[in-house]
N, CA and C of each residue as an Amber inpcrd file, in Angstrom:
protein
   669
  -4.1140000  10.0860000 -11.4080000  -4.7550000  11.0220000 -10.4820000
  -3.7790000  12.1460000 -10.1620000  -4.2150000  13.3900000 -10.3630000
  -3.3360000  14.5300000 -10.1640000  -3.1510000  14.8430000  -8.6740000
  -2.1170000  15.6370000  -8.4050000  -1.8450000  16.0460000  -7.0270000
  -3.0060000  16.8390000  -6.4470000  -3.6160000  17.7060000  -7.2540000
  -4.7270000  18.5230000  -6.7720000  -5.9430000  17.6730000  -6.4170000
  -6.2010000  16.6460000  -7.2240000  -7.3120000  15.7360000  -6.9170000
  -7.0510000  15.0150000  -5.5980000  -5.8110000  14.5890000  -5.3880000
  -5.4560000  13.9320000  -4.1250000  -5.6610000  14.8740000  -2.9420000
  -5.3300000  16.1620000  -3.1370000  -5.5340000  17.1460000  -2.0790000
  -7.0150000  17.2980000  -1.7650000  -7.8430000  17.3510000  -2.8220000
  -9.2920000  17.4670000  -2.6300000  -9.8350000  16.2700000  -1.8590000
  -9.3360000  15.0900000  -2.2050000  -9.7770000  13.8680000  -1.5290000
  -9.3670000  13.8870000  -0.0650000  -8.1230000  14.3020000   0.2080000
  -7.6410000  14.3690000   1.5910000  -8.4680000  15.3500000   2.4090000
  -8.7970000  16.5080000   1.8150000  -9.6140000  17.5050000   2.5170000
 -10.9950000  16.9360000   2.8290000 -11.6100000  16.2870000   1.8380000
 -12.9440000  15.7250000   2.0380000 -12.9250000  14.6130000   3.0780000
 -11.8870000  13.7860000   3.0480000 -11.7750000  12.6710000   3.9890000
 -11.6890000  13.1810000   5.4230000 -11.0040000  14.3170000   5.6270000
 -10.7150000  14.8240000   6.9670000 -11.7160000  15.8480000   7.4800000
 -12.6670000  16.2630000   6.6700000 -13.5090000  17.3960000   7.0370000
 -14.4930000  17.0650000   8.1580000 -14.9340000  18.1130000   8.8450000
 -15.8930000  17.9630000   9.9360000 -17.2410000  17.4580000   9.4250000
 -17.6470000  17.9110000   8.2240000 -18.9230000  17.4620000   7.6610000
 -18.8820000  15.9730000   7.3310000 -17.7100000  15.4950000   6.8680000
 -17.5590000  14.0620000   6.6080000 -17.6260000  13.2760000   7.9110000
 -16.9910000  13.7890000   8.9510000 -17.0300000  13.1220000  10.2540000
 -18.4630000  12.9540000  10.7340000 -19.2800000  13.9660000  10.4960000
 -20.6940000  13.8920000  10.8960000 -21.4210000  12.7950000  10.1190000
 -21.1720000  12.7220000   8.7940000 -21.7850000  11.6720000   7.9740000
 -21.3540000  10.2790000   8.4310000 -20.0660000  10.1360000   8.7500000
 -19.5350000   8.8390000   9.1630000 -20.1560000   8.4070000  10.4850000
 -20.2850000   9.3300000  11.4400000 -20.9340000   9.0060000  12.7180000
 -22.3630000   8.5100000  12.4890000 -23.0940000   9.1750000  11.5940000
 -24.4680000   8.7610000  11.3020000 -24.4940000   7.3660000  10.6770000
 -23.5030000   7.0860000   9.8180000 -23.4720000   5.7760000   9.1620000
 -23.1190000   4.6640000  10.1540000 -22.2790000   4.9590000  11.1450000
 -21.9880000   3.9730000  12.1860000 -23.2640000   3.5940000  12.9410000
 -24.1770000   4.5550000  13.1010000 -25.4220000   4.3090000  13.8280000
 -26.5010000   3.6970000  12.9450000 -26.2400000   3.6350000  11.6360000
 -27.2190000   3.1040000  10.6860000 -27.0780000   1.5900000  10.5410000
 -28.1490000   0.9540000  10.1220000 -28.1130000  -0.4910000   9.8520000
 -27.7270000  -0.7720000   8.4030000 -27.6200000   0.2680000   7.5890000
 -27.2850000   0.0860000   6.1710000 -25.7950000  -0.1740000   5.9860000
 -25.4530000  -0.8580000   4.9090000 -24.0560000  -1.1440000   4.5800000
 -23.4330000   0.0240000   3.8270000 -24.1650000   0.5890000   2.8760000
 -23.6430000   1.6580000   2.0390000 -24.4390000   2.9450000   2.2180000
 -23.7640000   4.0710000   2.0420000 -24.4050000   5.3770000   2.1100000
 -23.7570000   6.2910000   1.0810000 -24.5060000   7.2460000   0.5230000
 -23.9410000   8.1530000  -0.4800000 -22.9580000   9.1330000   0.1420000
 -22.0320000   9.6150000  -0.6910000 -21.0570000  10.6150000  -0.2510000
 -20.8900000  11.6130000  -1.3800000 -21.4200000  12.8160000  -1.1920000
 -21.4550000  13.7860000  -2.2860000 -20.4920000  14.9390000  -2.1560000
 -19.4760000  14.8130000  -1.3090000 -18.5550000  15.9260000  -1.0600000
 -17.4800000  16.0680000  -2.1230000 -17.4270000  15.1310000  -3.0610000
 -16.4310000  15.1880000  -4.1370000 -17.1400000  15.2020000  -5.4890000
 -16.4160000  15.5820000  -6.5380000 -17.0170000  15.7230000  -7.8610000
 -17.0670000  14.4190000  -8.6460000 -16.8800000  13.2900000  -7.9730000
 -16.9760000  11.9870000  -8.6290000 -17.6950000  11.0290000  -7.6850000
 -18.1390000   9.9040000  -8.2230000 -18.9810000   8.9770000  -7.4710000
 -18.2200000   8.3160000  -6.3270000 -18.6950000   8.5350000  -5.1160000
 -18.0980000   7.9290000  -3.9270000 -19.2030000   7.3870000  -3.0320000
 -18.8300000   6.5580000  -2.1060000 -19.7870000   6.0620000  -1.1230000
 -19.0610000   5.7650000   0.1850000 -19.8370000   5.6500000   1.2580000
 -19.3510000   5.1250000   2.5250000 -19.8120000   3.6850000   2.6200000
 -18.8810000   2.7780000   2.9100000 -19.1840000   1.3460000   2.9500000
 -18.7420000   0.7700000   4.2910000 -19.6690000   0.0990000   4.9710000
 -19.3820000  -0.4650000   6.2900000 -18.9430000  -1.9250000   6.1490000
 -17.7720000  -2.2410000   6.6970000 -17.2570000  -3.6050000   6.6520000
 -18.0330000  -4.4900000   7.6280000 -18.4890000  -5.6300000   7.1230000
 -19.2230000  -6.5570000   7.9880000 -18.3020000  -7.2190000   9.0000000
 -17.0370000  -7.3680000   8.6560000 -16.1090000  -8.1080000   9.5200000
 -15.5320000  -7.2020000  10.6030000 -14.9590000  -6.0720000  10.2040000
 -14.2800000  -5.2030000  11.1670000 -15.2090000  -4.1740000  11.8010000
 -16.3290000  -3.8820000  11.1300000 -17.2350000  -2.8630000  11.6240000
 -16.7640000  -1.4550000  11.3380000 -15.6220000  -1.3110000  10.6710000
 -15.1220000   0.0070000  10.2880000 -15.8170000   0.4540000   9.0010000
 -15.6240000   1.7200000   8.6390000 -16.2750000   2.2840000   7.4540000
 -15.2080000   2.7610000   6.4700000 -15.3830000   2.3690000   5.2070000
 -14.4800000   2.8000000   4.1440000 -15.1030000   3.9450000   3.3580000
 -14.2800000   4.9130000   2.9540000 -14.6720000   5.8610000   1.9190000
 -14.1550000   5.2870000   0.6100000 -15.0630000   5.0490000  -0.3430000
 -14.6940000   4.3430000  -1.5720000 -15.0550000   5.1650000  -2.8050000
 -14.2160000   5.0380000  -3.8110000 -14.3440000   5.7740000  -5.0630000
 -14.6650000   4.8020000  -6.1900000 -15.6840000   5.1150000  -6.9940000
 -16.0420000   4.2660000  -8.1310000 -15.0690000   4.5190000  -9.2660000
 -14.3810000   3.4700000  -9.6960000 -13.3620000   3.5800000 -10.7450000
 -13.6980000   2.6580000 -11.9070000 -13.0810000   2.9230000 -13.0440000
 -13.2620000   2.1170000 -14.2480000 -11.9190000   1.5290000 -14.6560000
 -11.9080000   0.2330000 -14.9520000 -10.7270000  -0.4020000 -15.5280000
 -11.1890000  -1.2430000 -16.7110000 -10.2520000  -1.8440000 -17.4150000
 -10.6200000  -2.6800000 -18.5520000 -11.3700000  -3.9270000 -18.1000000
 -11.3280000  -4.2070000 -16.7850000 -12.0600000  -5.3530000 -16.2430000
 -13.4560000  -4.9620000 -15.7690000 -13.7750000  -3.6540000 -15.8270000
 -15.0940000  -3.1960000 -15.4250000 -15.0520000  -2.1920000 -14.2860000
 -16.2320000  -1.8210000 -13.7850000 -16.3400000  -0.8820000 -12.6720000
 -15.9770000  -1.5630000 -11.3630000 -15.3460000  -0.8040000 -10.4680000
 -14.9980000  -1.3590000  -9.1600000 -14.9060000  -0.2260000  -8.1380000
 -14.9920000  -0.5920000  -6.8570000 -14.8930000   0.3760000  -5.7680000
 -13.4900000   0.3230000  -5.1800000 -12.7780000   1.4400000  -5.2740000
 -11.4280000   1.5260000  -4.7300000 -11.4580000   2.2770000  -3.4040000
 -10.8190000   1.7210000  -2.3920000 -10.8490000   2.3120000  -1.0650000
  -9.8910000   3.5050000  -0.9790000 -10.4010000   4.6330000  -0.4820000
  -9.6000000   5.8260000  -0.2460000  -9.0140000   5.7980000   1.1560000
  -9.8410000   5.4130000   2.1220000  -9.3920000   5.3610000   3.5070000
 -10.4200000   4.7060000   4.4020000 -10.0690000   4.5540000   5.6660000
 -10.8640000   3.8030000   6.6310000 -11.1690000   4.6850000   7.8440000
 -12.3970000   4.5730000   8.3430000 -12.7830000   5.2580000   9.5760000
 -13.0550000   4.2370000  10.6710000 -12.5180000   4.5150000  11.8480000
 -12.7500000   3.6870000  13.0210000 -13.3480000   4.5750000  14.1110000
 -14.3610000   4.0680000  14.7850000 -14.9980000   4.8540000  15.8370000
 -14.2950000   4.6030000  17.1620000 -13.6690000   5.6320000  17.7120000
 -12.9570000   5.5250000  18.9740000 -13.9140000   5.7080000  20.1430000
 -14.8440000   6.6370000  19.9960000 -15.8800000   6.8940000  21.0030000
 -17.0980000   7.4420000  20.2840000 -18.1320000   7.7790000  21.0290000
 -19.3600000   8.2890000  20.4310000 -19.1230000   9.5900000  19.6650000
 -18.0600000  10.3120000  20.0070000 -17.8120000  11.6070000  19.3740000
 -16.4340000  11.7040000  18.7070000 -15.6780000  10.6290000  18.7230000
 -14.3120000  10.6820000  18.2010000 -14.0780000   9.5960000  17.1500000
 -13.4680000   9.9890000  16.0260000 -13.1360000   9.0690000  14.9460000
 -11.6260000   9.0270000  14.7300000 -11.1690000   7.8890000  14.2470000
  -9.7970000   7.7640000  13.7630000  -9.8710000   7.4500000  12.2800000
  -9.1900000   8.2460000  11.4630000  -9.1880000   8.0280000  10.0240000
  -7.8240000   7.5810000   9.5390000  -7.8110000   6.6380000   8.6150000
  -6.5560000   6.1380000   8.0420000  -6.6510000   6.1880000   6.5210000
  -5.8720000   7.0690000   5.8930000  -5.8360000   7.1710000   4.4390000
  -4.8770000   6.1420000   3.8670000  -5.1680000   5.6590000   2.6580000
  -4.2510000   4.7550000   1.9870000  -2.9720000   5.5000000   1.6180000
  -1.9090000   4.7330000   1.4000000  -0.5610000   5.2610000   1.1690000
  -0.5170000   6.2560000   0.0150000  -1.3680000   6.0690000  -0.9730000
  -1.3760000   6.9120000  -2.1640000  -1.6410000   8.3810000  -1.8360000
  -2.2670000   8.6430000  -0.6710000  -2.6340000  10.0100000  -0.2990000
  -1.7420000  10.5740000   0.8040000  -0.6480000   9.8920000   1.1150000
   0.2330000  10.3140000   2.2080000   0.7960000  11.7110000   1.9730000
   1.2780000  11.9890000   0.7640000   1.8750000  13.2930000   0.4720000
   0.8580000  14.4170000   0.6130000  -0.3690000  14.1840000   0.1120000
  -1.4150000  15.2010000   0.2030000  -1.7800000  15.4780000   1.6550000
  -1.7870000  14.4380000   2.4690000  -2.1220000  14.6130000   3.8840000
  -1.0340000  15.3970000   4.6080000   0.2160000  15.1180000   4.2700000
   1.3350000  15.8070000   4.9230000   1.3950000  17.2890000   4.5540000
   0.9150000  17.6060000   3.3560000   1.0140000  18.9810000   2.8600000
   0.1360000  19.9620000   3.6270000  -1.0040000  19.4960000   4.1130000
  -1.9370000  20.4290000   4.7380000  -2.4440000  19.9380000   6.0780000
  -2.8690000  20.8750000   6.9070000  -3.4420000  20.5160000   8.2120000
  -4.9340000  20.2810000   8.0130000  -5.2820000  19.0880000   7.5430000
  -6.6610000  18.7960000   7.1820000  -7.4800000  18.2000000   8.3370000
  -6.8170000  17.8410000   9.4230000  -7.5250000  17.1590000  10.5070000
  -8.4650000  18.1090000  11.2360000  -9.5020000  17.5550000  11.8280000
 -10.4960000  18.3310000  12.5560000 -10.4930000  17.9150000  14.0180000
 -11.2450000  18.6410000  14.8400000 -11.3310000  18.3070000  16.2590000
 -12.0320000  16.9750000  16.4870000 -12.8050000  16.5300000  15.5100000
 -13.5810000  15.3040000  15.6850000 -12.9120000  14.0750000  15.0760000
 -11.6850000  14.2510000  14.5580000 -11.0440000  13.1320000  13.8710000
  -9.5250000  13.1790000  13.9940000  -8.9390000  12.0370000  14.3040000
  -7.4850000  11.8780000  14.3130000  -7.1170000  11.1590000  13.0260000
  -6.3960000  11.8140000  12.1070000  -6.1340000  11.2470000  10.7870000
  -4.6520000  10.9700000  10.5820000  -4.3460000   9.7770000  10.1200000
  -2.9930000   9.3920000   9.7270000  -3.0900000   8.7250000   8.3500000
  -1.9890000   8.1730000   7.8760000  -2.0570000   7.3690000   6.6590000
  -1.4810000   5.9860000   6.9470000  -1.8930000   5.0280000   6.1580000
  -1.4440000   3.6480000   6.3540000   0.0150000   3.5350000   5.9140000
   0.9320000   3.4850000   6.8860000   2.3550000   3.4970000   6.5610000
   2.9840000   2.1020000   6.5800000   2.1760000   1.0660000   6.7090000
   2.6970000  -0.3040000   6.6700000   2.8590000  -0.7130000   5.2030000
   4.0930000  -0.7470000   4.7390000   4.3630000  -0.9740000   3.3180000
   3.7810000  -2.3050000   2.8330000   3.8870000  -3.3350000   3.6430000
   3.3980000  -4.6520000   3.2170000   1.8860000  -4.6400000   2.9930000
   1.1570000  -3.9440000   3.8660000  -0.2990000  -3.8450000   3.6950000
  -0.6270000  -3.1100000   2.4110000   0.0790000  -2.0240000   2.1630000
  -0.1670000  -1.2490000   0.9610000   0.2030000  -2.0190000  -0.2990000
   1.1950000  -2.8970000  -0.1980000   1.5790000  -3.7270000  -1.3400000
   0.4740000  -4.7330000  -1.6700000  -0.1340000  -5.3180000  -0.6280000
  -1.2610000  -6.2280000  -0.8490000  -2.4230000  -5.4710000  -1.4760000
  -2.6920000  -4.2770000  -0.9480000  -3.7500000  -3.4270000  -1.4960000
  -3.4960000  -3.1710000  -2.9830000  -2.2490000  -2.8300000  -3.3380000
  -1.8930000  -2.5460000  -4.7300000  -2.0480000  -3.7870000  -5.6090000
  -1.6500000  -4.9410000  -5.0830000  -1.7270000  -6.1840000  -5.8480000
  -3.1600000  -6.4890000  -6.2720000  -4.1290000  -6.1480000  -5.4200000
  -5.5220000  -6.4720000  -5.6950000  -6.2790000  -5.3670000  -6.4220000
  -5.5610000  -4.3380000  -6.8990000  -6.1940000  -3.3620000  -7.7620000
  -6.3790000  -3.9620000  -9.1590000  -7.5420000  -3.8140000  -9.7600000
  -7.7380000  -4.3460000 -11.1240000  -6.7130000  -3.8210000 -12.1140000
  -6.1590000  -2.6250000 -11.8450000  -5.1580000  -2.0470000 -12.7490000
  -3.9560000  -2.9710000 -12.9230000  -3.5170000  -3.5970000 -11.8220000
  -2.3540000  -4.4810000 -11.8880000  -2.6370000  -5.6630000 -12.8010000
  -3.7530000  -6.3240000 -12.5710000  -4.1030000  -7.5000000 -13.3720000
  -4.3170000  -7.1080000 -14.8400000  -5.0040000  -5.9760000 -15.0620000
  -5.3120000  -5.5450000 -16.4220000  -4.0450000  -5.1990000 -17.1950000
  -3.0970000  -4.5120000 -16.5600000  -1.8670000  -4.1190000 -17.2510000
  -1.0150000  -5.3230000 -17.6100000  -0.9100000  -6.2680000 -16.6810000
  -0.0970000  -7.4610000 -16.9530000  -0.7750000  -8.3300000 -18.0130000
  -2.0960000  -8.4340000 -17.9500000  -2.8400000  -9.2210000 -18.9330000
  -2.6330000  -8.6540000 -20.3390000  -2.5090000  -7.3280000 -20.4350000
  -2.3430000  -6.6800000 -21.7350000  -0.9260000  -6.8500000 -22.2750000
   0.0820000  -6.6800000 -21.4130000   1.4670000  -6.6960000 -21.8820000
   2.0880000  -8.0850000 -21.9160000   1.6820000  -8.9450000 -20.9620000
   2.2550000 -10.2960000 -20.8320000   3.7890000 -10.2330000 -20.7800000
   4.3170000  -9.2280000 -20.0690000   5.7700000  -9.0500000 -19.9840000
   6.1380000  -8.5100000 -18.6090000   7.4430000  -8.5730000 -18.2870000
   7.9220000  -7.9790000 -17.0310000   7.5470000  -6.5010000 -17.0060000
   7.2880000  -5.9930000 -15.7970000   6.8700000  -4.5920000 -15.7090000
   7.1790000  -4.0280000 -14.3410000   7.3380000  -2.7040000 -14.2790000
   7.4290000  -1.9710000 -13.0200000   6.2050000  -1.0780000 -12.9570000
   5.3430000  -1.2780000 -11.9630000   4.0750000  -0.5710000 -11.8770000
   4.0540000   0.3470000 -10.6600000   3.4460000   1.5130000 -10.8100000
   3.2120000   2.4210000  -9.6900000   1.7360000   2.3340000  -9.3420000
   1.4270000   1.6830000  -8.2350000   0.0530000   1.4670000  -7.8130000
  -0.0790000   1.7870000  -6.3310000  -1.1300000   2.5130000  -5.9730000
  -1.3430000   2.9170000  -4.5870000  -0.1450000   3.6780000  -4.0310000
   0.5530000   4.4030000  -4.9110000   1.7120000   5.1750000  -4.4770000
   2.9600000   4.3490000  -4.2560000   2.9120000   3.0610000  -4.5920000
   4.0670000   2.1650000  -4.4090000   4.5280000   1.6020000  -5.7460000
   5.8420000   1.3730000  -5.8430000   6.3880000   0.6900000  -7.0180000
   6.4630000  -0.8050000  -6.7320000   5.8690000  -1.5770000  -7.6260000
   5.9600000  -3.0300000  -7.5130000   6.5100000  -3.5870000  -8.8200000
   7.2870000  -4.6610000  -8.7130000   7.9240000  -5.2730000  -9.8700000
   7.2360000  -6.5860000 -10.2150000   6.9500000  -6.7540000 -11.5010000
   6.2690000  -7.9470000 -11.9880000   7.2310000  -8.7230000 -12.8850000
   7.4150000 -10.0200000 -12.5850000   8.3470000 -10.8550000 -13.3470000
   7.6200000 -12.0870000 -13.8850000   7.8010000 -12.3170000 -15.1620000
   7.1970000 -13.4900000 -15.7980000   7.9460000 -14.7390000 -15.3490000
   7.2140000 -15.7750000 -14.9730000   7.8360000 -17.0280000 -14.5370000
   8.0460000 -17.9540000 -15.7400000   8.5110000 -19.1620000 -15.4720000
   8.6960000 -20.1360000 -16.5540000   7.3730000 -20.4700000 -17.2120000
   6.3080000 -20.4270000 -16.4340000   4.9610000 -20.5820000 -16.9770000
   4.5380000 -19.2240000 -17.5380000   4.2880000 -19.1460000 -18.8340000
   4.0380000 -17.8560000 -19.4850000   2.7800000 -17.1590000 -18.9860000
   1.8960000 -17.8750000 -18.2880000   0.6660000 -17.2730000 -17.7850000
   0.7520000 -16.9250000 -16.2990000   1.9300000 -17.0670000 -15.7050000
   2.1020000 -16.8030000 -14.2810000   3.1570000 -15.7170000 -14.0750000
   2.8150000 -14.7060000 -13.2760000   3.7020000 -13.5770000 -13.0240000
   3.8870000 -13.3800000 -11.5270000   5.1460000 -13.3310000 -11.0950000
   5.4590000 -13.1060000  -9.6870000   5.5770000 -11.6120000  -9.4210000
   4.9980000 -11.1690000  -8.3190000   4.9830000  -9.7480000  -7.9770000
   5.8110000  -9.5100000  -6.7140000   6.7380000  -8.5390000  -6.8090000
   7.6190000  -8.2100000  -5.6800000   7.5410000  -6.7210000  -5.3900000
   7.8050000  -6.3560000  -4.1350000   8.0090000  -4.9570000  -3.8040000
   9.3190000  -4.4850000  -4.4190000   9.3450000  -3.2660000  -4.9190000
  10.5630000  -2.7250000  -5.5020000  11.6680000  -2.6330000  -4.4510000
  12.9160000  -2.7730000  -4.8880000  14.0730000  -2.7770000  -3.9820000
  14.2230000  -1.4820000  -3.1980000  13.6600000  -0.3790000  -3.6950000
  13.8410000   0.9210000  -3.0460000  13.2720000   0.9580000  -1.6250000
  12.3870000   0.0130000  -1.2860000  11.7780000   0.0240000   0.0400000
  12.5660000  -0.7890000   1.0640000  13.6470000  -1.4100000   0.6080000
  14.4890000  -2.1660000   1.5250000  13.8390000  -3.4220000   2.0440000
  12.8050000  -3.8830000   1.3630000  12.1020000  -5.1060000   1.7590000
  12.0570000  -6.0320000   0.5520000  13.0450000  -6.8560000   0.4200000
  13.0870000  -7.7860000  -0.7090000  12.1420000  -8.9430000  -0.4120000
  10.9010000  -8.7870000  -0.8260000   9.8920000  -9.7790000  -0.4670000
   8.8710000  -9.9390000  -1.5830000   8.4060000 -11.1850000  -1.7780000
   7.3210000 -11.4070000  -2.7370000   6.0040000 -10.9070000  -2.1610000
   5.1580000 -10.3900000  -3.0210000   3.8370000  -9.9280000  -2.5950000
   2.7650000 -10.9350000  -2.9930000   2.8620000 -11.4430000  -4.2080000
   1.8540000 -12.3890000  -4.6700000   2.1390000 -12.8810000  -6.0710000
   1.1700000 -13.5840000  -6.6310000   1.2910000 -14.1820000  -7.9580000
   0.0270000 -13.8660000  -8.7570000   0.2140000 -13.3780000  -9.9870000
  -0.9010000 -13.1640000 -10.8980000  -0.9690000 -14.3530000 -11.8420000
  -2.1120000 -15.0030000 -11.9020000  -2.3000000 -16.1730000 -12.7670000
  -3.2830000 -15.8190000 -13.8780000  -2.7410000 -15.5080000 -15.0430000
  -3.5570000 -15.0430000 -16.1520000  -4.5240000 -16.1130000 -16.6570000
  -4.0720000 -17.3650000 -16.6890000  -4.9080000 -18.4310000 -17.2450000
  -6.0750000 -18.7720000 -16.3200000  -5.8900000 -18.5720000 -15.0150000
  -6.9330000 -18.9000000 -14.0460000  -7.7560000 -17.6820000 -13.6490000
  -7.3180000 -16.4990000 -14.0690000  -8.0200000 -15.2830000 -13.7240000
  -8.0600000 -15.0340000 -12.2350000  -6.9420000 -15.2620000 -11.5470000
  -6.9360000 -15.0970000 -10.0980000  -5.6090000 -14.5490000  -9.6020000
  -5.6240000 -14.1220000  -8.3270000  -4.4400000 -13.6210000  -7.6440000
  -4.1810000 -14.5010000  -6.4400000  -2.9450000 -14.9220000  -6.2650000
  -2.5640000 -15.6890000  -5.0840000  -1.6200000 -14.8420000  -4.2380000
  -1.9870000 -14.6130000  -2.9730000  -1.0830000 -13.9150000  -2.0780000
  -0.0670000 -14.9060000  -1.5330000   1.1750000 -14.4700000  -1.4220000
   2.2210000 -15.3200000  -0.8910000   1.9830000 -15.5490000   0.6030000
   2.0290000 -16.7810000   1.0290000   1.8530000 -17.0820000   2.4560000
   3.1460000 -16.7880000   3.2100000   3.0460000 -16.6770000   4.5300000
   4.2350000 -16.4230000   5.3350000   4.3000000 -14.9760000   5.7680000
   5.2600000 -14.2280000   5.1950000   5.4980000 -12.8630000   5.6690000
   4.3190000 -11.9360000   5.4080000   3.4530000 -12.2510000   4.4470000
   2.3440000 -11.3470000   4.1390000   1.0100000 -11.8280000   4.7040000
   0.9920000 -12.9430000   5.4220000  -0.2730000 -13.4460000   5.9680000
  -0.9890000 -12.4000000   6.8010000  -0.2780000 -11.7860000   7.7260000
  -0.8850000 -10.8030000   8.6290000  -1.4370000  -9.6080000   7.8470000
  -0.6790000  -9.1610000   6.8350000  -1.1070000  -8.0170000   6.0490000
  -2.3260000  -8.3640000   5.1920000  -2.3190000  -9.5610000   4.6050000
  -3.4780000  -9.9960000   3.8070000  -4.7210000 -10.0660000   4.6810000
  -4.5980000 -10.6660000   5.8630000  -5.7440000 -10.8050000   6.7620000
  -6.2870000  -9.4410000   7.1660000  -5.3900000  -8.4770000   7.4200000
  -5.8240000  -7.1340000   7.7950000  -6.5860000  -6.4820000   6.6480000
  -6.0700000  -6.6150000   5.4330000  -6.7330000  -6.0340000   4.2570000
  -8.0940000  -6.6840000   4.0180000  -8.1550000  -8.0050000   4.1830000
  -9.4230000  -8.7110000   3.9800000 -10.4440000  -8.2970000   5.0350000
 -10.0080000  -8.1960000   6.2690000 -10.8950000  -7.8180000   7.3750000
 -11.5210000  -6.4440000   7.1320000 -10.7330000  -5.5300000   6.5710000
 -11.2270000  -4.1740000   6.3300000 -11.7890000  -3.9970000   4.9140000
 -11.9310000  -5.1000000   4.1880000 -12.5320000  -5.1190000   2.8540000
 -11.8290000  -4.1660000   1.8850000 -10.5000000  -4.2910000   1.8230000
  -9.6910000  -3.4360000   0.9600000  -9.2910000  -4.1240000  -0.3440000
  -9.5930000  -5.3980000  -0.4920000  -9.1320000  -6.1540000  -1.6630000
 -10.0550000  -5.8420000  -2.8450000  -9.6480000  -4.8620000  -3.6410000
 -10.5180000  -4.2560000  -4.6350000 -10.9900000  -5.2380000  -5.7030000
 -10.2020000  -6.2310000  -6.0400000 -10.6380000  -7.2150000  -7.0360000
 -11.9000000  -7.9360000  -6.5860000 -12.1590000  -7.9200000  -5.2720000
 -13.3740000  -8.5330000  -4.7430000 -14.4970000  -7.5190000  -4.5960000
 -14.2630000  -6.2780000  -5.0590000 -15.2700000  -5.2320000  -4.9300000
 -15.7560000  -4.7710000  -6.3020000 -15.6000000  -5.6110000  -7.3160000
 -16.1140000  -5.2880000  -8.6380000 -17.6300000  -5.1610000  -8.5900000
 -18.1530000  -4.1520000  -9.2560000 -19.5960000  -3.9420000  -9.2620000
 -20.2850000  -5.1290000  -9.9250000 -21.2480000  -5.7120000  -9.2190000
 -21.9850000  -6.8530000  -9.7430000 -21.3470000  -8.1910000  -9.4150000
 -20.0880000  -8.1750000  -8.9420000 -19.4020000  -9.4190000  -8.5810000
 -18.6870000  -9.2190000  -7.2540000 -19.4160000  -8.6680000  -6.3010000
 -18.8240000  -8.2280000  -5.0440000 -19.0250000  -9.2730000  -3.9610000
 -17.9570000  -9.9490000  -3.5450000 -18.0900000 -11.0140000  -2.5460000
 -18.3370000 -10.4680000  -1.1480000 -18.1890000  -9.1520000  -0.9720000
 -18.4190000  -8.5640000   0.3460000 -19.8840000  -8.1970000   0.5570000
 -20.6910000  -8.2260000  -0.5110000 -22.1010000  -7.9000000  -0.4030000
 -22.9250000  -8.9930000  -1.0650000 -24.0720000  -9.3000000  -0.4650000
 -24.9280000 -10.3450000  -1.0200000 -25.5840000  -9.8420000  -2.3040000
 -26.1520000 -10.7720000  -3.0660000 -26.8050000 -10.4000000  -4.3230000
 -27.9620000  -9.4300000  -4.0760000 -28.7260000  -9.6610000  -3.0160000
 -29.8610000  -8.7790000  -2.7310000 -29.3810000  -7.3840000  -2.3340000
 -28.2600000  -7.3100000  -1.6240000 -27.7140000  -6.0090000  -1.2360000
 -27.2430000  -5.2420000  -2.4620000 -26.6480000  -5.9400000  -3.4060000
 -26.2180000  -5.3010000  -4.6390000 -27.4180000  -4.8500000  -5.4660000
 -28.4540000  -5.7010000  -5.5200000 -29.6350000  -5.4100000  -6.3320000
 -30.4180000  -4.2340000  -5.7830000 -30.5460000  -4.1590000  -4.4650000
 -31.4140000  -3.1560000  -3.8440000 -30.6710000  -1.9180000  -3.3550000
 -29.3880000  -1.8520000  -3.5880000 -28.6120000  -0.7190000  -3.0870000
 -28.0600000   0.0730000  -4.2640000 -28.6280000   1.2510000  -4.5110000
 -28.2110000   2.0150000  -5.6930000 -26.7980000   2.5390000  -5.5890000
 -26.1990000   2.5130000  -4.3750000 -24.8240000   2.9750000  -4.2310000
 -23.8280000   1.8800000  -4.5730000 -24.3190000   0.7380000  -5.0260000
 -23.4290000  -0.3460000  -5.4320000 -23.1530000  -0.2910000  -6.9310000
 -23.7840000   0.6120000  -7.6470000 -23.6270000   0.6340000  -9.0950000
 -22.9700000   1.9170000  -9.5690000
């Protein structure tokens, strides 16, 4: 994703017209709503657990189509929103004064949360599945290190040393087709990501654990 595309996304996320759409979606009983302010497929998705709204982008990986979260909207009052962009868009947000009178916008600066978010991107699993080797990946604007364990189908994932947090993030299990988050220091971050429905591996189109089968079938914004 180019810098200019990130700027366009940041502008759209922060705009007054988007704030109006988000307010309407908070008042709606629907889970998903269309979002046409960008030149690629996006939607607004309401989390059943937290009640917040995600702006999500339809992406393609070797594992299939999936919805990747751009940022989160929280309703502070009937007329005020708080927006939180994912770490990947931090630079674009800092570059311009994109905020509006109807929205307070920041970016998610909790490195551990962003590391969990990155771990659950299909890109991470797909790249490791293809190479089956140690790797340094740039995902969600963060560098994460992948190390093959004694079991050739198991890969341990760590935050890169540059962040000053020598900590495991999770485990990729190629033979089981699953991701295990490390318990302990990342429990709080995992729970926060799950609550806000940011775990993209669970947002694959047609295999979405956050939406029922009928919601997927009858909602054209799920495809």
